[in-house]
Tab-separated table of C-alpha atoms in Angstrom:
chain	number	residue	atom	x	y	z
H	9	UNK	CA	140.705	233.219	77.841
H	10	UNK	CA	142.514	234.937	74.580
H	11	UNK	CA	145.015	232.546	75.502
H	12	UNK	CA	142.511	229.106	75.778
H	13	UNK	CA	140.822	230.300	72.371
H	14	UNK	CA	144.708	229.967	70.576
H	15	UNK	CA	145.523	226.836	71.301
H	16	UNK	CA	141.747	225.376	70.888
H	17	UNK	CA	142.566	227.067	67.248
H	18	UNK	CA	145.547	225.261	66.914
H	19	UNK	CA	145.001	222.208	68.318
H	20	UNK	CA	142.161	222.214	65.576
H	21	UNK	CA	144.551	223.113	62.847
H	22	UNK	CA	146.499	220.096	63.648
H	23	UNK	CA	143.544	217.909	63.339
H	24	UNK	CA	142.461	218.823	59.814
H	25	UNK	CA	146.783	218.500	59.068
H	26	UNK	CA	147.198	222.069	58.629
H	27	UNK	CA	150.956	223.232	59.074
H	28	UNK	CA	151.017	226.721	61.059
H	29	UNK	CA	153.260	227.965	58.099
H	30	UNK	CA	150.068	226.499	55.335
H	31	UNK	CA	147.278	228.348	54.582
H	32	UNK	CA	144.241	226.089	54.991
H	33	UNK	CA	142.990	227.293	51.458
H	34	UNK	CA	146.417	226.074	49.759
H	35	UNK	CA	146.171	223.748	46.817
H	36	UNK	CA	146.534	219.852	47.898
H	37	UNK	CA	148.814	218.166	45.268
H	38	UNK	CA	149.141	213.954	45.058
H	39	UNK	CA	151.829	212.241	43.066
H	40	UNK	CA	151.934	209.089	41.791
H	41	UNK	CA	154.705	206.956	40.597
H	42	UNK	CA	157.611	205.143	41.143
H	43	UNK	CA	161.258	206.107	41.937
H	44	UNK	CA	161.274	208.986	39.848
H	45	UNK	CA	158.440	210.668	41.931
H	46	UNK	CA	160.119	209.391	45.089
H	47	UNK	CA	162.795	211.369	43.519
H	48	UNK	CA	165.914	208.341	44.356
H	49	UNK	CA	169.142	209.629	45.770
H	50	UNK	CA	168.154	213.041	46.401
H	51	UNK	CA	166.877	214.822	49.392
H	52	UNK	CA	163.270	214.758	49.230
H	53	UNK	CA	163.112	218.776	48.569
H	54	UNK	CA	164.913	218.243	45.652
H	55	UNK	CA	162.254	215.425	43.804
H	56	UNK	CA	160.121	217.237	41.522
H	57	UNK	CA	156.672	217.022	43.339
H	58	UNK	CA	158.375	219.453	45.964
H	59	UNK	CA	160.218	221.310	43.587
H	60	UNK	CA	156.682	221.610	41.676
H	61	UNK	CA	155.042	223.041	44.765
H	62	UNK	CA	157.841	225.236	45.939
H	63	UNK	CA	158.043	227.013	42.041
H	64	UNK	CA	154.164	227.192	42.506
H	65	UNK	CA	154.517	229.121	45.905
H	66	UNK	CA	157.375	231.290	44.748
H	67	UNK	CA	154.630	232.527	42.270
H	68	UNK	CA	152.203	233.675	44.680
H	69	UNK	CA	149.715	229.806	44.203
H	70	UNK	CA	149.690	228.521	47.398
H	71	UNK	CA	150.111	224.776	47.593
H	72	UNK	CA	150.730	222.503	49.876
H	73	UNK	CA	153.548	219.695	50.221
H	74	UNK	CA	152.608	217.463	48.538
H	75	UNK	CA	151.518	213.939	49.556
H	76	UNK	CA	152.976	210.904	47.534
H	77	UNK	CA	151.738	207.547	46.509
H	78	UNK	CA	155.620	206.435	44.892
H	79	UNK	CA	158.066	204.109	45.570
H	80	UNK	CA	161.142	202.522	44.351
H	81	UNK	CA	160.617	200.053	41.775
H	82	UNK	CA	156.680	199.837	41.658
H	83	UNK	CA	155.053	199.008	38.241
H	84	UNK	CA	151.754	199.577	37.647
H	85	UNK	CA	150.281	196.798	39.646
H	86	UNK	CA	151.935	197.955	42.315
H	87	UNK	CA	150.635	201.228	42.066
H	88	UNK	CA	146.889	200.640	41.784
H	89	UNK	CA	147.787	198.632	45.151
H	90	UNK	CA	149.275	201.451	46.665
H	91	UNK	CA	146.156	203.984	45.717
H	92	UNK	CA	143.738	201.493	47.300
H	93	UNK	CA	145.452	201.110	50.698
H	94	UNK	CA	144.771	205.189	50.781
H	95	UNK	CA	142.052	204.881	53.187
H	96	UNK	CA	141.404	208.431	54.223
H	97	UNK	CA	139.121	209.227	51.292
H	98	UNK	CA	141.340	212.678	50.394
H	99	UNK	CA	140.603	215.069	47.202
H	100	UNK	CA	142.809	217.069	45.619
H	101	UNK	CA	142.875	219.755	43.557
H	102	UNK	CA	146.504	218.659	41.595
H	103	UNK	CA	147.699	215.216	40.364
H	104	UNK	CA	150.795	213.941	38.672
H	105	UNK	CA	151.508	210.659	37.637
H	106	UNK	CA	154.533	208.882	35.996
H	107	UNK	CA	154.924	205.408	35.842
H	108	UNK	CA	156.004	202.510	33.390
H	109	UNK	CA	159.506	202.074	33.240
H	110	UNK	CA	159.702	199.079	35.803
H	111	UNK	CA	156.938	197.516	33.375
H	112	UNK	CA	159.157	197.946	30.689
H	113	UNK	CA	162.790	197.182	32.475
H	114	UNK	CA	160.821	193.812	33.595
H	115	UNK	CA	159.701	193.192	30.206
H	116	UNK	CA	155.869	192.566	31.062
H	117	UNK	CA	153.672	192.381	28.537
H	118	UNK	CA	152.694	195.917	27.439
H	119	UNK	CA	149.074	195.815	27.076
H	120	UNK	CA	148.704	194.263	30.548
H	121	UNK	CA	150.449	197.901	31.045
H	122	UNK	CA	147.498	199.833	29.117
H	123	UNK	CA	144.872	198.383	31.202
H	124	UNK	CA	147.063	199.106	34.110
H	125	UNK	CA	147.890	202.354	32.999
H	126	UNK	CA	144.199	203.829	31.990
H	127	UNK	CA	142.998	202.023	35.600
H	128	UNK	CA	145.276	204.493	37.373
H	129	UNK	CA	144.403	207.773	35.005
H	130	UNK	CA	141.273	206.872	35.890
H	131	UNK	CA	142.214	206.761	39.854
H	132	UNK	CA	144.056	210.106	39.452
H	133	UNK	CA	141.134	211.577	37.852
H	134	UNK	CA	138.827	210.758	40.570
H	135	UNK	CA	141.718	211.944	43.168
H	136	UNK	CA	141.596	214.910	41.426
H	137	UNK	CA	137.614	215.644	41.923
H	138	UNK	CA	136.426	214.276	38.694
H	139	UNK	CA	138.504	217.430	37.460
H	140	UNK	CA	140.638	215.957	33.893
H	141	UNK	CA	142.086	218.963	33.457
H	142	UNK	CA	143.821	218.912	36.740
H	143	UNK	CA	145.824	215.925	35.968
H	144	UNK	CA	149.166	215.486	34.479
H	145	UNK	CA	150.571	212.819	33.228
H	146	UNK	CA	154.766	212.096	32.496
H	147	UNK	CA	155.925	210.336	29.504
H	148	UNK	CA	158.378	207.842	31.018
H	149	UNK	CA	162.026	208.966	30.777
H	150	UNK	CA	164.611	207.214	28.533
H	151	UNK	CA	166.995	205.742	30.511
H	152	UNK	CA	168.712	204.174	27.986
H	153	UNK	CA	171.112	207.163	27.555
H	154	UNK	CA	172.021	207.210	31.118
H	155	UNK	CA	175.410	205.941	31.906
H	156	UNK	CA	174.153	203.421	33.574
H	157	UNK	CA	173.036	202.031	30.157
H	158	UNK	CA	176.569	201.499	28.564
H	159	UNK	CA	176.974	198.264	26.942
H	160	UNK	CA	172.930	197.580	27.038
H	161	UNK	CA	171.295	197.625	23.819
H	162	UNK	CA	170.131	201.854	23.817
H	163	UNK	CA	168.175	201.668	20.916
H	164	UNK	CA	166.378	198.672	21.603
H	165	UNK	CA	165.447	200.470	25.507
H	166	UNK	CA	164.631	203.701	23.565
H	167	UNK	CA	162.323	201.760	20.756
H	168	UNK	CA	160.471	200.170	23.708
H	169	UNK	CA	160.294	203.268	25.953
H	170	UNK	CA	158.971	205.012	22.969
H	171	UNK	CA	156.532	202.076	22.704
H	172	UNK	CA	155.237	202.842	26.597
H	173	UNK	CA	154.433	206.259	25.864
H	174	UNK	CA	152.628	205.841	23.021
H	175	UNK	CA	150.221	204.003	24.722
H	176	UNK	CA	150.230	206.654	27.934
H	177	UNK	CA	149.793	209.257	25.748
H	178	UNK	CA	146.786	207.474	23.859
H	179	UNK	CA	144.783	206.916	27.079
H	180	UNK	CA	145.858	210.245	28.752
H	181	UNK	CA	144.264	212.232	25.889
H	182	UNK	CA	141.690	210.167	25.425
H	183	UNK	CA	140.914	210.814	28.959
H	184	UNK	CA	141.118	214.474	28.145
H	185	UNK	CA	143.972	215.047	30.742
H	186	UNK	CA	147.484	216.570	30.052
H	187	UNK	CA	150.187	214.955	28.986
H	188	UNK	CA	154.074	216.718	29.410
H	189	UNK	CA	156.502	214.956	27.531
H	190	UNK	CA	159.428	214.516	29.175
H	191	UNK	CA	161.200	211.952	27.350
H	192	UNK	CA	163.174	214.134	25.202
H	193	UNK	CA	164.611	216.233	28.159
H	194	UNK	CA	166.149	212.454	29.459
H	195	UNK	CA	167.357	212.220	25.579
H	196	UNK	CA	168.834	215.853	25.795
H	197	UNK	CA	170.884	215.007	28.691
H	198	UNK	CA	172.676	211.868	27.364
H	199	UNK	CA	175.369	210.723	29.082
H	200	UNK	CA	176.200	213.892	31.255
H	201	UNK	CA	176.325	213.104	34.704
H	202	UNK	CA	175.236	216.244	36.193
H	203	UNK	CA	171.296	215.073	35.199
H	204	UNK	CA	171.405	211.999	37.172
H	205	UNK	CA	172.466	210.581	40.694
H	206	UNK	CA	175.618	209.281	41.917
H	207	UNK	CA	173.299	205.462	40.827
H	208	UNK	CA	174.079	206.789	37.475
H	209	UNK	CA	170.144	206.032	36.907
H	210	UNK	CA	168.020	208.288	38.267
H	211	UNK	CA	167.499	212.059	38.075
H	212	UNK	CA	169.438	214.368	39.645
H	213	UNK	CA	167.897	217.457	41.100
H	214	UNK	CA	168.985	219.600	38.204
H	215	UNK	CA	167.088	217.521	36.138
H	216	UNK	CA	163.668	217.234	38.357
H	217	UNK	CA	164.142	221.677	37.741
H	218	UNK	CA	163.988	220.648	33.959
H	219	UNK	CA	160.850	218.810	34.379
H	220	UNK	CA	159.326	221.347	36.726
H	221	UNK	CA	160.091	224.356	33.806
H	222	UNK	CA	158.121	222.012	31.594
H	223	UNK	CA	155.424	221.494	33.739
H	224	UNK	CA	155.058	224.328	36.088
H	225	UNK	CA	153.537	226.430	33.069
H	226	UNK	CA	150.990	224.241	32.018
H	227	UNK	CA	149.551	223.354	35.714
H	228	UNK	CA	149.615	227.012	36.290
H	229	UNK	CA	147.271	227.770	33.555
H	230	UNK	CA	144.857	224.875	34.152
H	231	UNK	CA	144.498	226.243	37.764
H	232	UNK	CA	143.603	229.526	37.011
């Protein structure tokens, strides 16, 4: 019977998507993005969103893996479609977001990108139980100093990156959400090739930990 009773427990488990290594009270984190929530080129362990929830664990705030709503390339059309083909009505308790630098490597029209942009804040918010505070929002790296960039015009990608965030960092503190400014750590990197992938684009995984430091102190505080 003892026997019966365990795997009736487990088989429940299963059906509510608990892991047998997850505690069913742990934090459920969502990220939204594009490639650099995807985390391109590196294993998906190494992509901040898990590196966020495995710093979170390590301090004793249990959190699941986190589930992901990022791909490669998406813009912020793409995104809101993405968010409505989630069709299993999920809250959660933690919510990231980072997105705008296909908007701006496409060159579409940037307020197109601010209605786009404050539709999806106000997506995350509602992800996040109505909860502001509980949301975090990425100012969109500079990839003009990647060495990908040599022989583009950097200043011209940095004056229009710079451009971008203004206008995510309007809406996400109008919304009353947080706002981590990663830009400069892109900026502070430059041209060494240890902070991006073998693309010579995209973060590496020693830059996603760069990120994390940045951000793991501020989620921690609006979760306690």
């Amino acid at each position: 019977m003892k026997a019966f009773l365990l795997v009736v427990a487990l088989m429940i488990c299963s059906s509510f998507g608990f892991a047998q290594n997850q505690k069913p009270d742990s934090l459920h984190y969502l990220a939204l993005g594009d490639s650099y929530t995807a985390g391109r080129y590196v294993d998906r362990s190494q992509s901040f969103p898990y590196q966020l929830a495995a710093k979170l664990n390590s301090k004793h705030i249990a959190t699941a893996q986190p589930v992901l709503i990022a791909q490669n390339g998406w813009r912020t059309d793409e995104l809101i479609n993405g968010i409505k083909q989630q069709t299993d009505n999920a809250r959660y308790d933690l919510v990231t977001l980072l997105i705008g630098v296909n908007n701006q490597y496409q060159k579409k029209d940037i307020e197109t990108y601010r209605k786009e942009f404050a539709e999806i804040l106000n997506s995350a918010i509602f992800l996040a139980k109505g909860n502001q505070k509980h949301v975090f929002v990425l100012s969109i790296p500079d990839w003009g100093v990647t060495p990908f960039a040599n022989g583009r015009n950097r200043e011209n990608i940095a004056a229009e990156i710079d451009a971008y965030n203004a206008i995510n960092k309007e809406v996400t503190k109008a919304a009353g959400a947080n706002y981590i400014n990663i830009t400069e750590l892109s900026r502070a990197a430059s041209d060494d090739k240890e902070y991006v992938t073998t693309d010579n684009l995209h973060p590496s995984a020693k830059m996603y930990k760069w990120w994390v430091d940045r951000l793991y102190s501020r989620v921690a505080a609006s979760l306690k």
